[in-house]
XYZ file of C-alpha atoms in Angstrom:
567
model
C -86.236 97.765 -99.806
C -89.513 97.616 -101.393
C -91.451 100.961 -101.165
C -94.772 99.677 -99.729
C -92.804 98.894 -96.421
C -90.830 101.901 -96.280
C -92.774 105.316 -94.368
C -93.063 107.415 -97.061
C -95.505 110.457 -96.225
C -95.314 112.718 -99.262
C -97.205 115.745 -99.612
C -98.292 117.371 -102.839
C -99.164 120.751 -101.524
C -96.202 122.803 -99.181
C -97.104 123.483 -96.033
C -97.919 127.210 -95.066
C -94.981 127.370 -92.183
C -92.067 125.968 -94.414
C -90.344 129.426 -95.405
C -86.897 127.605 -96.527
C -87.079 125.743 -99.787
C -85.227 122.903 -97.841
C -87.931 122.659 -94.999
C -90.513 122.337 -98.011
C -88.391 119.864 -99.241
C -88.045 117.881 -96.289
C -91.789 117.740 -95.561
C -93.219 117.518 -99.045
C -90.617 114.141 -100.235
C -91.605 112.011 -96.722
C -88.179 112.701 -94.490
C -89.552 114.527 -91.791
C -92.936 115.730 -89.213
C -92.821 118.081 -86.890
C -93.366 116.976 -82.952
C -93.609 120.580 -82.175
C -91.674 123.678 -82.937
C -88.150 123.102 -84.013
C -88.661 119.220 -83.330
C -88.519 116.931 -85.829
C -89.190 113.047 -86.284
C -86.439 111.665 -88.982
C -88.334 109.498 -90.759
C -87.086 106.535 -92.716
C -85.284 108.420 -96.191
C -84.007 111.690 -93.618
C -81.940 108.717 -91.272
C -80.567 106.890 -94.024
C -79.020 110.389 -95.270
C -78.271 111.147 -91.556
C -76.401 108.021 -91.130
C -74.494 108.137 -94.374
C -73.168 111.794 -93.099
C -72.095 110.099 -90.230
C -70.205 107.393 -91.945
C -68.144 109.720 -93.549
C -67.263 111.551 -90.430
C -66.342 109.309 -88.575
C -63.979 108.030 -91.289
C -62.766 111.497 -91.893
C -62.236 111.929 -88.131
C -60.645 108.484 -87.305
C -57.891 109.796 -89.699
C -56.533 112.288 -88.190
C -56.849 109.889 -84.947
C -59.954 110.840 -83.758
C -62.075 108.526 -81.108
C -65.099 108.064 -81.083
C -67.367 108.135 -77.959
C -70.580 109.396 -76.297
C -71.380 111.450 -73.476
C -74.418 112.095 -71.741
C -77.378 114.566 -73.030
C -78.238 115.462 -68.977
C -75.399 117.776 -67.678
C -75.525 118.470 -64.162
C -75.452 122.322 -63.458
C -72.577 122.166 -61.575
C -69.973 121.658 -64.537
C -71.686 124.447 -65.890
C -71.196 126.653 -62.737
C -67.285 125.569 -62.903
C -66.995 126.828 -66.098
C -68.715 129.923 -65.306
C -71.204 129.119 -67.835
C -74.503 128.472 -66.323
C -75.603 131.615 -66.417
C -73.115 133.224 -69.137
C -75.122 131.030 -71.479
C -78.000 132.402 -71.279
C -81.826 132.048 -71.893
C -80.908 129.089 -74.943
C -79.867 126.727 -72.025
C -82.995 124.094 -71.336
C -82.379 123.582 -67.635
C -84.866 121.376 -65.372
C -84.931 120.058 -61.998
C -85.095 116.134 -61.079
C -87.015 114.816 -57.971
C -84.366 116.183 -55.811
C -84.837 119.512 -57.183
C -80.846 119.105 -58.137
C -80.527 121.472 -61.606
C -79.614 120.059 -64.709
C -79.084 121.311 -68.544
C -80.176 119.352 -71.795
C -76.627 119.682 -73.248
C -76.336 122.200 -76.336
C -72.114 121.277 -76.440
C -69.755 119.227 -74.223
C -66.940 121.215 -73.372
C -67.647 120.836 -69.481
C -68.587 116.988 -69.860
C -65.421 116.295 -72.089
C -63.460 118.688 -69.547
C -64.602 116.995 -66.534
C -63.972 113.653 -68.148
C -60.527 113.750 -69.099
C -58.965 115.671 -66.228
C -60.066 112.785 -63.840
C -57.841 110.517 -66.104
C -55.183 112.387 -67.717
C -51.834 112.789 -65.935
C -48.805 113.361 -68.059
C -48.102 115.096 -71.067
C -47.055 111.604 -72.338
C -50.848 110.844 -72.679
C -51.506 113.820 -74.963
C -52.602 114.636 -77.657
C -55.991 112.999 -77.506
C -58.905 114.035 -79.467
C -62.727 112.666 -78.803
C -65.492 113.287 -80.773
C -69.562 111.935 -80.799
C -72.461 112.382 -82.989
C -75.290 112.838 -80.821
C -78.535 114.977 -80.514
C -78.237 118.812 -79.031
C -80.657 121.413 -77.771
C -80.807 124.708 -77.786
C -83.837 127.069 -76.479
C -84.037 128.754 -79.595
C -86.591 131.987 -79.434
C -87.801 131.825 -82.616
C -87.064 128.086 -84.555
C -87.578 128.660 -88.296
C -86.164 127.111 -91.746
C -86.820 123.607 -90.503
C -83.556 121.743 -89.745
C -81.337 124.581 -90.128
C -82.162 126.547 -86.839
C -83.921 123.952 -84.492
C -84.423 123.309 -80.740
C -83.408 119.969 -81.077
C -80.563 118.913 -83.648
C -77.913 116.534 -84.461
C -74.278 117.469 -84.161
C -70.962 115.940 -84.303
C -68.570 117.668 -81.926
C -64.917 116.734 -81.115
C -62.546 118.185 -78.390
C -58.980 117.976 -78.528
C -56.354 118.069 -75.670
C -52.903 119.330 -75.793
C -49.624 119.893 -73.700
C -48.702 122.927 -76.000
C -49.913 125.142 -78.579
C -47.728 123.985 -81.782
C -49.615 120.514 -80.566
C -53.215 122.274 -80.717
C -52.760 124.216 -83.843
C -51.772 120.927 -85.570
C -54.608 119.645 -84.649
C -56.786 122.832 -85.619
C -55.434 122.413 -89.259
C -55.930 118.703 -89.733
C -59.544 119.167 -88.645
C -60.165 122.022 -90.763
C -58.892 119.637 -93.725
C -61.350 116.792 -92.817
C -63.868 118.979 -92.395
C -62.843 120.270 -96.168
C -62.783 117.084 -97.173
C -65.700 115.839 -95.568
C -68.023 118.938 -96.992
C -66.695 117.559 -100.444
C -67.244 114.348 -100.408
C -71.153 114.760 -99.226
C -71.628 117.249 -101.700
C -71.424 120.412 -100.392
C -70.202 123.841 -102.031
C -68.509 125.221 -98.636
C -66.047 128.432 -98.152
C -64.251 128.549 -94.712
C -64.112 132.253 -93.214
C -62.477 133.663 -89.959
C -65.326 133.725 -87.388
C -66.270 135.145 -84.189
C -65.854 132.156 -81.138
C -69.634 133.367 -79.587
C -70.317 131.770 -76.240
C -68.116 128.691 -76.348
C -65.295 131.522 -76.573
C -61.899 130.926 -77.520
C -58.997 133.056 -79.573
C -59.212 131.893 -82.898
C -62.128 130.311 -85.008
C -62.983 129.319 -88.538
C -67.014 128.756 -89.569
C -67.434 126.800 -92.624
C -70.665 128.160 -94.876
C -72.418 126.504 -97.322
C -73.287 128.841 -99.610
C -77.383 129.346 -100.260
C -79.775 132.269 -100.469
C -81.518 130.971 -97.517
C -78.291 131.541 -95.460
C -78.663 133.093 -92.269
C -75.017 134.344 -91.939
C -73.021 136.970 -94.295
C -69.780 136.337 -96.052
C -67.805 138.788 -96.862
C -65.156 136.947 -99.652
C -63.185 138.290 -102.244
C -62.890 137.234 -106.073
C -59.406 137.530 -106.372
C -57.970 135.681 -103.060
C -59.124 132.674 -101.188
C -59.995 135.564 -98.110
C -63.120 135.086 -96.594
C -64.823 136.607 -93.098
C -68.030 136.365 -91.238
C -69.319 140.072 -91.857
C -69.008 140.059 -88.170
C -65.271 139.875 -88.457
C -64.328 141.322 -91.252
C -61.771 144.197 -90.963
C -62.647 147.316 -92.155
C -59.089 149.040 -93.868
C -58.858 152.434 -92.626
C -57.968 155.125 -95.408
C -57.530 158.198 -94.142
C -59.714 160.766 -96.551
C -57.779 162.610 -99.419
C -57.402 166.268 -100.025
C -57.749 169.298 -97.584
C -60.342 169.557 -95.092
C -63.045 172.230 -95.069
C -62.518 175.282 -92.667
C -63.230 174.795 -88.743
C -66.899 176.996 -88.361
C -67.700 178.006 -84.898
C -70.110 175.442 -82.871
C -73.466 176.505 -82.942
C -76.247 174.899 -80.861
C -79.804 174.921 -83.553
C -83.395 173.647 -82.725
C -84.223 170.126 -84.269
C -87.613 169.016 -83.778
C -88.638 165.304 -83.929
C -85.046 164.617 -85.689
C -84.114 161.363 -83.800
C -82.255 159.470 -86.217
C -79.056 160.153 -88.311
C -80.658 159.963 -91.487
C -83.788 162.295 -90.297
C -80.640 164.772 -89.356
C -79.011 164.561 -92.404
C -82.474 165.235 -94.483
C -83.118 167.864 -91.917
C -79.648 169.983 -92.295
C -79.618 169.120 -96.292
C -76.098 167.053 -95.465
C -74.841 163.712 -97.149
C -75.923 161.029 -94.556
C -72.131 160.308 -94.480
C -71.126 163.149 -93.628
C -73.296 162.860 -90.115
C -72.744 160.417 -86.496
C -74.579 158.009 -84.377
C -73.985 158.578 -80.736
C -74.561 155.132 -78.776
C -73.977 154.757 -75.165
C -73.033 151.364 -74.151
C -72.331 150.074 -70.384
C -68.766 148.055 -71.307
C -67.840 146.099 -67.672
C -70.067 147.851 -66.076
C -68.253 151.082 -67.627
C -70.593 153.699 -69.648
C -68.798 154.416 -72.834
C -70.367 156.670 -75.673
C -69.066 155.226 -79.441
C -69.817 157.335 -82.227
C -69.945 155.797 -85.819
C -70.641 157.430 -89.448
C -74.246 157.827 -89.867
C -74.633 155.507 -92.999
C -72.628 152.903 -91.030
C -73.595 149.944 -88.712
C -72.126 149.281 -85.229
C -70.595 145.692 -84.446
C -70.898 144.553 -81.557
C -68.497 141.777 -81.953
C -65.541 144.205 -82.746
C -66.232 145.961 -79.202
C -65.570 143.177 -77.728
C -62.562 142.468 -79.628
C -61.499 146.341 -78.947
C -61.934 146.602 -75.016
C -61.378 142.465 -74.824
C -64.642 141.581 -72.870
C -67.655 140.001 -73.620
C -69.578 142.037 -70.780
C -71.002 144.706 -73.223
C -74.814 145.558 -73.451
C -76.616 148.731 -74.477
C -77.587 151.574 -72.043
C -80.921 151.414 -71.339
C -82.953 154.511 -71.922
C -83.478 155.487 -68.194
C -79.517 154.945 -67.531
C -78.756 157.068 -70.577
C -81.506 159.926 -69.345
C -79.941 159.770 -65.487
C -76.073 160.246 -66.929
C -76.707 162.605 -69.992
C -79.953 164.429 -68.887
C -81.267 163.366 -72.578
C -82.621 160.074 -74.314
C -81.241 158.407 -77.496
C -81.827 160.488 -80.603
C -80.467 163.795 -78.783
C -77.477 162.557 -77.726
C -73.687 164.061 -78.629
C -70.136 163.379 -77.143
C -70.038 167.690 -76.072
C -70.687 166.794 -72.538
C -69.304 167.507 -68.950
C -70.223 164.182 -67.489
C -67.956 161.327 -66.820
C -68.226 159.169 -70.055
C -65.297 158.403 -72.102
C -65.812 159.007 -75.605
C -64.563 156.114 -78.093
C -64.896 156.485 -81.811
C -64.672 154.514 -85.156
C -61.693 155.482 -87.300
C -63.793 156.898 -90.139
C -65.158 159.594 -87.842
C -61.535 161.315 -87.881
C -61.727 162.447 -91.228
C -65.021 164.166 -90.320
C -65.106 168.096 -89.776
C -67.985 170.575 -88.687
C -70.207 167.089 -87.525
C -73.490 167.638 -86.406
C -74.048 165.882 -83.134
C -76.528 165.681 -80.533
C -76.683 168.748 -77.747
C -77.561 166.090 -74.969
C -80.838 167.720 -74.700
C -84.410 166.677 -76.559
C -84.833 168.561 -79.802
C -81.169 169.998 -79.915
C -78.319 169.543 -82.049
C -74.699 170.851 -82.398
C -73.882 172.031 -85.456
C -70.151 172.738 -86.402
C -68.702 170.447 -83.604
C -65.169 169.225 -84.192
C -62.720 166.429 -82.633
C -60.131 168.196 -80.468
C -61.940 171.609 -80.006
C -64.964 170.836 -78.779
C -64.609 167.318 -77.322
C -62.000 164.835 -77.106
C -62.100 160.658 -78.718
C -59.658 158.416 -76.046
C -59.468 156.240 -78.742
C -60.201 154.675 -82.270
C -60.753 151.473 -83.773
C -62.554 149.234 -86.417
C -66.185 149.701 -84.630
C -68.618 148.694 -87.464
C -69.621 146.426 -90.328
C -67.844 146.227 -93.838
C -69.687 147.717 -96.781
C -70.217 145.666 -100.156
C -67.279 147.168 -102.347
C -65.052 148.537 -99.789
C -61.270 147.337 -99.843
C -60.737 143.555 -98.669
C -57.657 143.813 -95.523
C -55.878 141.293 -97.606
C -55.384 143.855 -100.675
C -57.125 141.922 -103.289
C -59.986 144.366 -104.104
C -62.894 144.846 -103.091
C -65.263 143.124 -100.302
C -68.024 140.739 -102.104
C -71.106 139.436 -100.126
C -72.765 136.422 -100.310
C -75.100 134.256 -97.653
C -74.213 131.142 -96.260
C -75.419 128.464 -94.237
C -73.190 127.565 -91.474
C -72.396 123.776 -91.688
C -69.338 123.669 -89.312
C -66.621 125.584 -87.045
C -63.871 124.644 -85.616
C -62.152 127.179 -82.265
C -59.107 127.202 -80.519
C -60.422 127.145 -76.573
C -56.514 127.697 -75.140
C -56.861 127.202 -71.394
C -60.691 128.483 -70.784
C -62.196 125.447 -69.423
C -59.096 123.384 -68.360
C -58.228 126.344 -65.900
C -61.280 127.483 -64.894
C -62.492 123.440 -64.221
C -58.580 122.639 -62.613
C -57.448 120.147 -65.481
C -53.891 119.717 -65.646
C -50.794 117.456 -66.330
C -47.436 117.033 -65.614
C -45.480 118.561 -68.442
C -41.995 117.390 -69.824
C -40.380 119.280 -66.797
C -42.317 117.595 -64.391
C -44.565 120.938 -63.587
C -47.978 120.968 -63.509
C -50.386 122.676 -66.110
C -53.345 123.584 -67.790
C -54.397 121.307 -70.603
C -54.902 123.377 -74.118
C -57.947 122.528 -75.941
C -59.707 122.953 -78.920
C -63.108 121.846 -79.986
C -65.283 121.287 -83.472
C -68.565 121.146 -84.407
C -70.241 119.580 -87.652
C -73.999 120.375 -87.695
C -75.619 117.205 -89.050
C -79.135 117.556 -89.713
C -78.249 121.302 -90.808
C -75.702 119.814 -93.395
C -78.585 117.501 -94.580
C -80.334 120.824 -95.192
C -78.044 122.379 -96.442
C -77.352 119.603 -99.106
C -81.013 119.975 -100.358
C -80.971 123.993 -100.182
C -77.755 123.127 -103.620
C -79.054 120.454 -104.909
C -82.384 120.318 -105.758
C -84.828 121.368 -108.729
C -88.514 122.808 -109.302
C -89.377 119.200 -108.431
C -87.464 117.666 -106.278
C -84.501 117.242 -104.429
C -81.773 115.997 -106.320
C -79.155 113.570 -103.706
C -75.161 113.792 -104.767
C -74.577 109.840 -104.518
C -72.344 110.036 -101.742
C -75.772 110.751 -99.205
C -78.471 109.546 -100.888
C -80.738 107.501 -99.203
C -80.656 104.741 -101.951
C -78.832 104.103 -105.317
C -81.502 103.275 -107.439
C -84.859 103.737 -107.597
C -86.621 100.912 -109.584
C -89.869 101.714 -110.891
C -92.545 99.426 -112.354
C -95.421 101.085 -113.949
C -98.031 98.479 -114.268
C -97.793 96.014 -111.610
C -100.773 94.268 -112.769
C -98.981 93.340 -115.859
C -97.039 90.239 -115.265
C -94.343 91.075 -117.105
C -93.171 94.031 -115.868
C -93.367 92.497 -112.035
C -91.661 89.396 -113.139
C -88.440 91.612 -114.416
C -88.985 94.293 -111.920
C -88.983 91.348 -109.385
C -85.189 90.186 -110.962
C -83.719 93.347 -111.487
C -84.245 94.193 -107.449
C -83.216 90.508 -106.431
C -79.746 91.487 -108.920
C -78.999 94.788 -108.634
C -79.593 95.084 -104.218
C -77.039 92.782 -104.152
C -74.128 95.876 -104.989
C -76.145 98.692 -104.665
C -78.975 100.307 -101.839
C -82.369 100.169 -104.168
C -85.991 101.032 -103.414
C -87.817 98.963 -105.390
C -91.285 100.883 -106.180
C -93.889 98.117 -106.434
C -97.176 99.676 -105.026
C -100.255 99.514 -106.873
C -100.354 103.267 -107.716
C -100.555 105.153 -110.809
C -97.772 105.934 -112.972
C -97.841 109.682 -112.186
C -97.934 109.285 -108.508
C -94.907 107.129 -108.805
C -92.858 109.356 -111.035
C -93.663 112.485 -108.961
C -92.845 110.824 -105.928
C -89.548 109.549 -107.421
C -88.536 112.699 -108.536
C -89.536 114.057 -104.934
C -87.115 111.792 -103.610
C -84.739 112.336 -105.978
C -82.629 109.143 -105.834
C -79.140 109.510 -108.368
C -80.280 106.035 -110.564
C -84.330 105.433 -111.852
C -84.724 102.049 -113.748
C -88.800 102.137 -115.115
C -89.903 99.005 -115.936
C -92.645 99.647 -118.482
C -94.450 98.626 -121.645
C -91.348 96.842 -123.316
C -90.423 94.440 -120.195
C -91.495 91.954 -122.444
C -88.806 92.958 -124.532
C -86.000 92.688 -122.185
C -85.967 96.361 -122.213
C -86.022 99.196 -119.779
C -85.722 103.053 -118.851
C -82.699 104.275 -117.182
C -82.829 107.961 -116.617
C -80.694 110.117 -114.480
C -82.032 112.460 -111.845
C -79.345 114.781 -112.147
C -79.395 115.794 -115.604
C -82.797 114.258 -116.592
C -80.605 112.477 -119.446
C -82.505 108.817 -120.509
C -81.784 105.710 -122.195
C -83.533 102.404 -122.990
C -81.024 100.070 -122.079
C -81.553 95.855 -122.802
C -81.145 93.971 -118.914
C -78.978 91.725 -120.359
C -76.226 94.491 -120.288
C -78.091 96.919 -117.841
C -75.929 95.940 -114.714
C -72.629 97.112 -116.562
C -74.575 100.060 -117.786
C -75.616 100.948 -114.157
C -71.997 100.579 -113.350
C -70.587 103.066 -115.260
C -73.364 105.323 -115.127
C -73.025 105.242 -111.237
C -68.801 105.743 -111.687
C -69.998 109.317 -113.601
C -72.294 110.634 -111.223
């Protein structure tokens, strides 16, 4: 394609609200404008790299048996209702009204489409497994879009469902997806780690996020060097070690003044104690339950463990008024030493703590001296709070590393959540009826093209593994004016488009512009024809490694051949 006729909007200067170096990127080599906040045009380079993802999806997925097809973007509220959904969702939903005022949703994911779909045609177990999948645009009410592609309102997504007449069936499934999704990371280029996940609002008993590692990453892994173990932070498992060596002598509870100490750490600074050695007191309202946790005062809470612990997803903070009206006290003051009806849970470090100081339940009081057993009582104790960097790894093989990740993919085993709560079943080989078992998976498109340029890029450009980029070869004439170099500029395109994708760069521009524009775009292969055209010779310089080499055309298309084989 010849440049002049390809939209191309490059920017020399990065615009003010592109925080991520891939949203600079993005906007500075021509691939995409912003409609409005978190929507995006794809312009002409972006769709080529779009559709090249795509390709090898869809060949990944049509070997493990995969089929293609696509559902509708308008979802009509009532699958969401069936699914209990519609309001479990929450405020990212985009719901409207037609003319009828009938409620719809701009779909974010498809599991009540695909649900509702299949259970009107499948029957027996005989027709199982089946797996669809589509690539198709998604939308999500995101509160605060930032970092360009990566966390959009509107965004492309491939997402597959699978449906199964047992669970060996499923969890075959599960593992041949999480190897094309391996595979399918690797071949466009992408330095991913899989990690154990947490299933969110699509829900579901076992999950696995796959991260593309980048400073820019939103999400924490928690990995280790030694072992191929790797968590969200959300779900990594804190090991429990119960503390070494005798405990200091029980001292009798005494209740001191504390003025304008609200935190933990303002505590510990105020009694001259190792933060550690303090606790948190949060009251939560867990199924409509009050329950007071109490972790370590250097530690974090995590919310996606509760839910784990007491197996609900109906768990929201106490607000300050319902914590004043059942404990007489706001947060900051509070303490587990209390004769109201809260049950007391606690995180398993806090059992190796002795003489705590903890809130009195009344503003500007604390307990000093308070101890598990004498002067309240824990009903039970878990893993209630984030790993630290350094702390032993569950799977023994030192200790925890962190790094940030993008998240590219996931794939979750849904069991019987939508198939029984939407009524699809089959006949199974006895003849009885059942719940289909499903799974589903989710490859974020335009967030892997991100993500690509977020590892592979340099301080002036974006550099495109072969496998995605937009175009082969860039071809390059620096003097268009000079008949020579358009003549052989003209032949080499005719020649070389007819095995490889080429933009052929023939505006009447200067030679800077065209060089910083083709190292914006940062196509694998630039051939420069220059001041020895007449010569039969030309510039072939990798964008990769910046490596160069005049090369004659009469053995330049064998050159390009084996230069393309290396990349």
């Amino acid at each position: 394609m010849k440049q002049s006729k390809v939209f191309i909007p490059t920017l020399r200067e990065v615009p003010a609200e592109a925080e991520a170096l891939s949203h600079q990127l993005l906007l500075k080599a021509g691939l995409i404008k912003q409609n409005t906040a978190g929507v995006y045009s794809y312009l002409p380079l972006a769709t080529r790299v779009i559709h090249k993802i795509s390709d090898v999806i869809r060949e990944e997925m049509e070997s493990i048996d995969a089929v293609e097809v696509v559902m509708p973007v308008l979802q009509h509220a009532e699958l969401w209702q069936e699914s209990g959904r519609w309001e479990a969702y929450g405020s990212e939903l985009m719901r409207l009204r037609d003319r009828n005022q009938r409620e719809f949703a701009l779909g974010p994911t498809h599991e009540e489409v695909v649900t509702s779909l299949v259970r009107d045609e499948l029957r027996s177990y005989k027709q199982l497994p089946l797996t669809l999948f589509q690539i198709q645009t998604k939308f999500r009410d995101e509160k605060r879009p930032r970092f360009g592609l990566l966390r959009g309102r509107e965004f492309i997504m491939k997402d597959a469902y699978s449906f199964h007449a047992d669970e060996a069936s499923l969890m075959k499934t599960y593992q041949d997806m999480y190897d094309a999704y391996n595979r399918i990371f690797k071949r466009v280029g992408l330095n991913v780690r899989p990690v154990v996940a947490d299933s969110g609002a699509i829900g579901g008993s076992h999950t696995h996020e796959f991260h593309a590692l980048s400073e820019i990453g939103e999400d924490t892994i928690v990995y280790s060097e030694q072992s191929d173990y790797a968590a969200n932070i959300e779900k990594a498992e804190v090991v429990y070690i119960p503390a070494q060596g005798d405990k200091e002598d029980i001292q009798p509870l005494e209740k001191i003044e504390t003025p304008n100490v609200k935190t933990a750490k303002a505590l510990a600074e105020y009694l001259g104690r190792p933060l550690d050695q303090t606790t948190k007191s949060m009251v939560l309202k867990i199924a409509g339950q009050f329950v007071m946790i109490l972790i370590r005062g250097h530690h974090e809470m995590n919310d996606v463990k509760l839910k784990d612990f007491f197996k609900t997803d109906d768990i929201v903070m106490a607000t300050d008024d319902e914590i004043f009206n059942l404990l007489g006290a706001a947060p900051g003051s509070l303490g587990p030493i209390t004769d109201k009806d809260i049950k007391i849970y606690a995180d398993n470090g806090v059992q190796d703590l002795t003489n705590i100081p903890v809130g009195a339940n009344e503003e500007g009081y604390h307990y000093i001296n308070a101890n598990i057993g004498r002067d309240f009582e824990v009903e039970g104790y878990g893993d209630f709070r984030f790993i630290i960097e350094g702390e032993p790894l569950a799977d023994g093989s030192g200790p925890a590393k962190f790094a940030e990740g993008i998240e590219v993919g996931q794939v979750f085993v849904l069991g019987e959540k939508y198939s029984e709560a939407m009524k699809a079943t089959i006949l199974n080989n006895q003849g009885r009826e059942q719940n289909l078992t499903m799974g589903c998976y989710g490859i974020g498109v335009s967030r892997t093209l991100s993500a690509i340029i977020e590892q592979h890029h340099d301080d002036r450009g974006i550099i495109w593994p072969k496998s995605v980029a937009p175009y082969d070869i860039h071809i390059i004439t620096v003097n268009p004016k000079k008949e020579a170099q358009q003549q052989l500029s003209d032949s080499l395109y005719t020649s070389l488009k007819k095995q490889y994708d080429v933009l052929y760069d023939e505006r009447n521009e200067r030679a800077g512009v065209k060089f910083n524009d083709a190292d914006l775009i940062g196509l694998p292969i630039r051939v420069v024809i220059g001041k020895r055209a007449e010569e039969g010779i030309v510039e072939v310089k990798r964008r990769d490694t910046g490596e160069s080499e005049e090369v004659a055309v009469d053995v330049l298309a064998s050159y390009i051949d084996t230069l393309y084989e290396q990349l």
